Amino acid sequence: MTYIEIKEGTRLSVPNNPTIGYIEGDGIGPDITKATLYAINSSLEFAYKGERSIEWQKVMVGDEAYEKTGKRLPQESLEQLRRCVVSIKGPLTTPVGEGFRSLNVTLRQYFDLYANIRPVRYFPGVPSPVKNPEKVNMVVFRENTEDLYAGIEWKYDSEEANRVRQFLSEQFNISLTPDTGIGIKPISKFRSQRLVRKAIQYAIANKRRSVTLVHKGNIMKYTEGAFKDWGYELAATEFRDQTVTEEEYSKNPEAYRNRIVVKDRITDNMFQQVLTRTEEYDVIATTNLNGDYLSDAIAAQVGGLGIAPGGNVGDVYAIFEAVHGTAPKYAGLDVANPTSLMLSGVMMLQYIGWNEAAKVLEDAIVQAYKDQKVTQDLARVLNIKPLKCSEFAEEVVKRMKPVE
């Protein structure tokens, strides 16, 4: 096996036949993973004519790993992902209200994948609940390692919750009733600024127009409000010649027309803004919980989570993933929509610098939707015959074209 190497701490050295890990996931995971790997392999052939290829290494995580090892995330699987550096994964089961903590969160924290990147745009032919979905072209950068997703919480009747309530009462005169569960919301300057840095770097590299800091700082002034302040501070100190604040820009648009506009919006207002003033938003940087809600809401405007990709990216390690759930009732039926994972594959190819293959795959997916070749989730809205998951992959591959 030939693994991707890490050079100078943060630079990837990608061979022509890298070993890349894949996690099938639970529920519909195996179906959409099989379709996705087939499509990615085909795009490589069209783009590179055999000069580049991927050696896929299966990594067991989730239900399959539990059945075979008694652990949902074995240490060997973590070591495999570390060796691969870059991986792709299907959805994993996360219980609600009880049981083990999210494997997705565990992976993000273990590899310090601090940026959850969610590009959302419209594909012609996809049914949408809004009038002008073509205006949606946003990329959400969601902080991935802290905020409420850090998982620092205690059940209301636990000894730990009792001790925290007592501490708050004695030290800060804060009175909580005995039936109060407690969670802690940590937001740090270091983690906030590295997330905003990655968002601004992306905006510059991809010639985007603006970066919007989304927060609830009017209420949570020292966590969400601090995120906003630290974001502006970073833009002013590290990207002084490439960025401008919205206030500065409004006073002299012509002078700053080639700069990235950095602005901020209150979270609840932002949900309205992405619907009513869609074209004004481009790259979004936000805290974890806000980003979770907002990225799903934006995806709904263009047809839903079935066509929304995602990547968990750190300074070097990256795991690209389908952003939807496991849909267990459809497991093994070959009916699920693999587009989210396929588009995450596009992101993965771009991340390793194989942009030609990424374009081949993305263009073919777009053409398939233009031709209304869709799976059952969208076919029932369009009132047309649905394709199976594997059939959709075949239709995508049929529409691939060699790189000119």
Coordinates of C-alpha atoms in Angstrom, one line a residue:
M1 CA 0.0 0.0 0.0
T2 CA 1.2 3.5 -0.8
Y3 CA 0.0 6.1 1.7
I4 CA -0.3 9.8 1.4
E5 CA 2.6 11.5 3.2
I6 CA 2.6 14.5 5.4
K7 CA 5.4 17.0 4.5
E8 CA 6.5 19.9 6.6
G9 CA 3.7 19.3 9.1
T10 CA 0.8 20.5 7.0
R11 CA 1.5 19.7 3.3
L12 CA 0.2 16.5 1.6
S13 CA 2.3 14.5 -0.7
V14 CA -0.1 12.4 -2.8
P15 CA 1.3 9.5 -4.9
N16 CA -0.4 8.4 -8.1
N17 CA -2.0 5.4 -6.4
P18 CA -2.7 6.4 -2.8
T19 CA -4.4 4.2 -0.3
I20 CA -7.5 5.9 0.9
G21 CA -9.8 4.6 3.7
Y22 CA -13.5 4.1 3.4
I23 CA -16.1 3.5 6.1
E24 CA -19.3 1.9 4.7
G25 CA -21.4 3.2 7.5
D26 CA -24.7 1.8 8.9
G27 CA -28.1 1.4 7.3
I28 CA -28.0 2.6 3.7
G29 CA -24.2 3.2 4.1
P30 CA -23.1 0.1 2.2
D31 CA -25.4 0.8 -0.7
I32 CA -24.3 4.4 -1.2
T33 CA -20.7 3.6 -0.6
K34 CA -20.6 1.0 -3.3
A35 CA -22.2 3.3 -5.8
T36 CA -19.8 6.2 -4.8
L37 CA -16.6 4.2 -5.1
Y38 CA -17.7 2.9 -8.5
A39 CA -18.4 6.5 -9.6
I40 CA -15.1 7.8 -8.2
N41 CA -13.1 5.0 -9.8
S42 CA -14.7 5.7 -13.2
S43 CA -14.0 9.5 -12.9
L44 CA -10.3 8.6 -12.4
E45 CA -10.2 6.5 -15.5
F46 CA -11.8 9.3 -17.6
A47 CA -9.5 11.9 -16.2
Y48 CA -6.2 10.1 -16.0
K49 CA -6.4 7.1 -18.4
G50 CA -4.9 4.7 -15.8
E51 CA -2.1 7.0 -14.7
R52 CA -3.8 7.6 -11.4
S53 CA -5.9 5.3 -9.3
I54 CA -7.0 4.8 -5.7
E55 CA -6.4 1.7 -3.6
W56 CA -9.4 1.6 -1.3
Q57 CA -8.9 0.3 2.3
K58 CA -12.0 -0.7 4.1
V59 CA -12.1 0.5 7.7
M60 CA -14.7 -1.0 10.1
V61 CA -16.6 1.5 12.2
G62 CA -20.2 1.3 13.6
D63 CA -22.5 -1.6 13.6
E64 CA -20.3 -4.0 11.5
A65 CA -17.3 -3.3 13.8
Y66 CA -19.5 -3.9 16.9
E67 CA -20.7 -7.3 15.5
K68 CA -17.1 -8.4 14.8
T69 CA -15.1 -6.9 17.6
G70 CA -17.5 -5.8 20.3
K71 CA -16.4 -2.2 19.7
R72 CA -18.0 0.4 17.4
L73 CA -14.7 2.2 16.9
P74 CA -11.8 -0.2 17.4
Q75 CA -8.3 1.2 17.9
E76 CA -7.1 -0.6 14.8
S77 CA -9.7 1.3 12.8
L78 CA -8.4 4.6 14.2
E79 CA -4.8 3.5 13.2
Q80 CA -6.0 2.7 9.7
L81 CA -7.6 6.1 9.3
R82 CA -4.4 7.7 10.6
R83 CA -2.2 5.9 8.1
C84 CA -4.6 6.8 5.2
V85 CA -4.7 10.5 6.2
V86 CA -7.7 11.0 3.9
S87 CA -10.9 8.9 4.1
I88 CA -14.5 8.9 3.1
K89 CA -17.4 7.6 5.1
G90 CA -21.1 6.7 5.0
P91 CA -23.5 7.6 7.7
L92 CA -23.1 6.2 11.2
T93 CA -25.8 5.5 13.8
T94 CA -26.1 7.9 16.7
P95 CA -28.6 7.1 19.4
V96 CA -30.9 9.8 20.7
G97 CA -31.1 10.5 24.4
E98 CA -29.1 7.5 25.6
G99 CA -26.4 5.0 24.7
F100 CA -22.9 5.7 23.2
R101 CA -21.9 9.2 22.1
S102 CA -21.7 10.1 18.4
L103 CA -19.0 8.2 16.5
N104 CA -18.9 11.2 14.1
V105 CA -18.0 13.5 16.9
T106 CA -15.4 11.1 18.3
L107 CA -13.7 10.9 14.9
R108 CA -13.7 14.7 14.5
Q109 CA -12.2 15.2 17.9
Y110 CA -9.7 12.3 17.7
F111 CA -8.1 13.7 14.4
D112 CA -8.8 17.3 15.3
L113 CA -11.0 17.8 12.2
Y114 CA -12.0 21.2 13.3
A115 CA -13.7 22.4 10.2
N116 CA -16.9 20.8 9.0
I117 CA -17.2 22.2 5.4
R118 CA -20.6 22.0 3.7
P119 CA -20.9 23.4 0.2
V120 CA -24.5 23.8 -0.9
R121 CA -25.7 24.7 -4.4
Y122 CA -28.6 24.0 -6.7
F123 CA -28.6 21.4 -9.4
P124 CA -31.1 22.0 -12.2
G125 CA -33.8 19.5 -12.3
V126 CA -34.0 18.9 -8.6
P127 CA -37.3 19.8 -7.0
S128 CA -37.1 22.6 -4.4
P129 CA -39.5 24.1 -1.9
V130 CA -38.4 27.7 -2.8
K131 CA -39.0 29.9 -5.8
N132 CA -35.4 30.6 -6.7
P133 CA -33.1 27.8 -5.5
E134 CA -30.6 28.7 -8.2
K135 CA -29.6 31.7 -6.0
V136 CA -28.2 29.3 -3.4
N137 CA -24.4 28.9 -3.6
M138 CA -23.0 28.9 -0.1
V139 CA -20.2 27.1 1.8
V140 CA -20.7 26.7 5.5
F141 CA -17.6 26.4 7.7
R142 CA -18.8 25.0 11.0
E143 CA -16.5 24.7 14.0
N144 CA -16.3 21.0 14.8
T145 CA -14.5 20.4 18.1
E146 CA -16.1 22.5 20.8
D147 CA -19.4 24.4 21.7
L148 CA -22.2 22.0 22.9
Y149 CA -20.9 19.2 20.7
A150 CA -17.9 18.9 23.1
G151 CA -20.4 16.7 25.0
I152 CA -19.7 18.2 28.5
E153 CA -23.0 17.5 30.2
W154 CA -24.5 15.7 33.2
K155 CA -27.9 14.1 33.7
Y156 CA -30.2 16.0 36.1
D157 CA -30.1 13.3 38.8
S158 CA -26.4 12.5 38.6
E159 CA -23.9 13.3 41.4
E160 CA -21.9 15.4 39.0
A161 CA -25.0 17.6 38.1
N162 CA -25.7 18.0 41.8
R163 CA -22.1 19.1 42.5
V164 CA -22.2 21.6 39.6
R165 CA -25.5 23.0 40.8
Q166 CA -24.1 23.3 44.3
F167 CA -21.0 25.0 43.1
L168 CA -23.0 27.6 41.0
S169 CA -25.2 28.3 44.0
E170 CA -22.3 28.8 46.5
Q171 CA -19.9 30.6 44.3
F172 CA -22.1 32.6 41.9
N173 CA -25.5 32.8 43.6
I174 CA -27.1 31.0 40.7
S175 CA -30.0 28.8 41.7
L176 CA -31.1 25.8 39.6
T177 CA -33.8 23.3 40.5
P178 CA -32.8 19.7 41.3
D179 CA -34.4 18.5 38.1
T180 CA -32.0 20.5 35.9
G181 CA -29.6 18.7 33.6
I182 CA -26.4 20.7 32.9
G183 CA -24.3 21.2 29.7
I184 CA -21.3 23.4 29.2
K185 CA -20.7 25.5 26.1
P186 CA -16.9 26.0 25.6
I187 CA -15.8 28.4 22.9
S188 CA -12.2 29.4 22.7
K189 CA -10.2 32.0 20.8
F190 CA -7.8 29.5 19.3
R191 CA -10.4 27.2 17.9
S192 CA -12.6 30.0 16.7
Q193 CA -9.9 31.8 14.9
R194 CA -8.5 28.7 13.1
L195 CA -12.0 28.0 11.8
V196 CA -12.4 31.6 10.5
R197 CA -8.9 31.5 9.1
K198 CA -9.8 28.4 7.0
A199 CA -13.0 30.0 5.8
I200 CA -11.2 33.2 4.7
Q201 CA -8.5 31.1 3.0
Y202 CA -11.1 29.2 1.1
A203 CA -12.9 32.4 0.1
I204 CA -9.6 33.9 -1.2
A205 CA -8.6 30.7 -3.1
N206 CA -12.0 30.3 -4.7
K207 CA -12.6 34.0 -5.5
R208 CA -15.6 34.2 -3.2
R209 CA -17.2 37.6 -2.4
S210 CA -17.8 37.5 1.4
V211 CA -17.4 35.6 4.7
T212 CA -20.3 36.0 7.1
L213 CA -19.7 35.3 10.8
V214 CA -22.9 33.8 12.2
H215 CA -23.4 34.0 16.0
K216 CA -25.9 34.6 18.8
G217 CA -23.7 37.2 20.5
N218 CA -26.6 39.4 21.5
I219 CA -27.5 36.9 24.2
M220 CA -24.3 34.7 24.7
K221 CA -21.9 37.6 24.7
Y222 CA -18.8 35.8 26.0
T223 CA -19.0 32.7 23.8
E224 CA -21.0 33.4 20.6
G225 CA -20.2 37.1 20.9
A226 CA -16.5 36.4 21.4
F227 CA -16.5 34.1 18.3
K228 CA -17.6 37.1 16.3
D229 CA -15.1 39.5 17.8
W230 CA -12.2 37.0 17.4
G231 CA -13.3 36.5 13.7
Y232 CA -13.1 40.2 12.9
E233 CA -9.8 40.4 14.8
L234 CA -8.2 37.6 12.8
A235 CA -9.4 39.1 9.5
A236 CA -7.9 42.4 10.4
T237 CA -4.5 41.1 11.5
E238 CA -3.8 38.2 9.2
F239 CA -5.8 39.2 6.0
R240 CA -5.6 43.0 6.2
D241 CA -4.9 43.4 2.5
Q242 CA -7.4 40.8 1.3
T243 CA -10.5 41.6 3.4
V244 CA -12.6 44.6 4.4
T245 CA -15.5 44.9 6.9
E246 CA -19.0 45.4 5.6
E247 CA -19.0 48.9 7.2
E248 CA -15.8 49.9 5.5
Y249 CA -17.0 48.5 2.2
S250 CA -20.3 50.3 2.3
K251 CA -18.5 53.7 2.5
N252 CA -16.4 53.1 -0.6
P253 CA -17.4 50.0 -2.6
E254 CA -15.2 50.9 -5.6
A255 CA -12.0 51.1 -3.5
Y256 CA -12.6 47.7 -2.0
R257 CA -14.3 45.8 -4.9
N258 CA -11.5 43.2 -5.1
R259 CA -11.6 42.3 -1.4
I260 CA -13.5 39.7 0.6
V261 CA -16.2 41.4 2.7
V262 CA -16.3 40.2 6.3
K263 CA -19.6 40.7 8.0
D264 CA -21.7 39.2 10.8
R265 CA -25.3 38.2 11.4
I266 CA -27.3 37.1 14.4
T267 CA -28.2 33.4 14.1
D268 CA -32.0 33.7 14.1
N269 CA -31.9 36.5 11.6
M270 CA -29.6 34.5 9.4
F271 CA -32.2 31.8 9.0
Q272 CA -34.5 34.4 7.5
Q273 CA -31.7 36.1 5.4
V274 CA -30.7 32.9 3.6
L275 CA -34.3 32.6 2.4
T276 CA -35.1 36.3 1.7
R277 CA -31.7 37.7 0.6
T278 CA -30.1 34.5 -0.6
E279 CA -27.7 35.9 -3.1
E280 CA -26.0 38.1 -0.5
Y281 CA -24.4 35.2 1.3
D282 CA -21.4 33.2 0.1
V283 CA -19.0 31.7 2.7
I284 CA -20.4 31.3 6.2
A285 CA -18.2 30.7 9.3
T286 CA -20.0 29.8 12.5
T287 CA -20.0 27.9 15.8
N288 CA -20.9 24.2 16.0
L289 CA -24.6 24.1 16.9
N290 CA -25.4 27.1 14.7
G291 CA -23.7 25.4 11.8
D292 CA -25.5 22.2 12.3
Y293 CA -28.9 23.8 12.0
L294 CA -28.0 26.3 9.3
S295 CA -26.3 24.0 6.9
D296 CA -29.3 21.6 7.0
A297 CA -31.7 24.5 6.5
I298 CA -29.8 25.8 3.5
A299 CA -29.6 22.3 2.0
A300 CA -33.4 22.1 2.2
Q301 CA -33.6 25.0 -0.2
V302 CA -31.9 23.1 -2.9
G303 CA -33.6 19.7 -2.5
G304 CA -32.5 18.3 0.9
L305 CA -29.7 16.5 2.6
G306 CA -29.6 13.8 0.0
I307 CA -27.6 16.1 -2.3
A308 CA -25.6 17.9 0.3
P309 CA -21.9 16.9 0.7
G310 CA -19.6 17.4 3.7
G311 CA -16.0 17.2 4.7
N312 CA -14.4 17.2 8.2
V313 CA -11.0 18.8 7.7
G314 CA -8.1 19.6 9.9
D315 CA -4.7 20.9 9.1
V316 CA -3.9 17.6 7.3
Y317 CA -6.3 14.8 8.2
A318 CA -9.7 14.8 6.5
I319 CA -12.8 12.6 6.5
F320 CA -15.4 13.3 3.9
E321 CA -18.9 12.1 4.5
A322 CA -22.6 11.9 3.6
V323 CA -24.3 14.4 5.8
H324 CA -27.7 12.6 6.1
G325 CA -28.7 9.8 8.4
T326 CA -28.6 6.0 8.1
A327 CA -32.2 5.5 7.0
P328 CA -32.3 1.9 8.4
K329 CA -35.7 1.0 6.8
Y330 CA -34.0 1.3 3.4
A331 CA -30.9 -0.6 4.3
G332 CA -29.9 -3.1 1.7
L333 CA -32.7 -2.3 -0.7
D334 CA -30.6 -0.4 -3.2
V335 CA -33.0 2.6 -3.3
A336 CA -31.1 5.3 -1.4
N337 CA -29.7 8.4 -3.0
P338 CA -25.9 8.3 -3.1
T339 CA -25.5 11.9 -4.3
S340 CA -24.4 13.3 -0.9
L341 CA -21.6 10.8 -0.7
M342 CA -20.6 11.2 -4.4
L343 CA -20.3 15.0 -4.0
S344 CA -18.3 14.4 -0.8
G345 CA -16.1 12.3 -3.1
V346 CA -15.8 15.4 -5.3
M347 CA -14.6 17.3 -2.3
M348 CA -12.1 14.5 -1.4
L349 CA -10.6 14.6 -4.9
Q350 CA -10.3 18.3 -4.8
Y351 CA -8.6 18.0 -1.4
I352 CA -5.9 15.7 -2.7
G353 CA -5.4 18.0 -5.7
W354 CA -7.0 15.7 -8.3
N355 CA -9.2 18.5 -9.7
E356 CA -9.6 16.9 -13.1
A357 CA -11.3 13.8 -11.8
A358 CA -13.4 16.0 -9.4
K359 CA -14.7 18.0 -12.4
V360 CA -15.5 14.8 -14.4
L361 CA -17.5 13.4 -11.5
E362 CA -19.3 16.6 -10.6
D363 CA -20.2 17.5 -14.2
A364 CA -21.7 14.0 -14.7
I365 CA -23.8 14.3 -11.5
V366 CA -25.1 17.7 -12.7
Q367 CA -26.0 16.3 -16.1
A368 CA -27.8 13.3 -14.6
Y369 CA -30.0 15.6 -12.6
K370 CA -30.6 17.8 -15.7
D371 CA -31.8 14.7 -17.4
Q372 CA -34.0 13.9 -14.4
K373 CA -32.3 10.6 -13.6
V374 CA -33.1 10.4 -9.9
T375 CA -33.7 8.0 -7.0
Q376 CA -37.0 7.5 -5.2
D377 CA -36.6 10.4 -2.8
L378 CA -36.8 12.9 -5.6
A379 CA -38.7 10.8 -8.1
R380 CA -41.8 10.7 -6.0
V381 CA -41.8 14.5 -6.0
L382 CA -41.3 14.7 -9.7
N383 CA -43.9 11.9 -10.2
I384 CA -41.5 9.9 -12.4
K385 CA -40.0 6.4 -12.3
P386 CA -37.2 6.2 -9.7
L387 CA -33.8 4.7 -10.3
K388 CA -32.2 2.3 -7.8
C389 CA -29.0 3.5 -6.1
S390 CA -26.8 1.4 -8.3
E391 CA -28.7 2.5 -11.4
F392 CA -28.2 6.2 -10.5
A393 CA -24.4 5.5 -10.3
E394 CA -24.6 3.9 -13.8
E395 CA -26.4 6.9 -15.2
V396 CA -23.7 9.2 -13.7
V397 CA -20.9 7.2 -15.2
K398 CA -22.7 7.2 -18.6
R399 CA -22.5 11.0 -18.6
M400 CA -18.8 11.2 -17.8
K401 CA -16.6 12.8 -20.4
P402 CA -12.8 12.7 -20.8
V403 CA -10.8 15.7 -19.8
E404 CA -10.0 17.8 -22.8

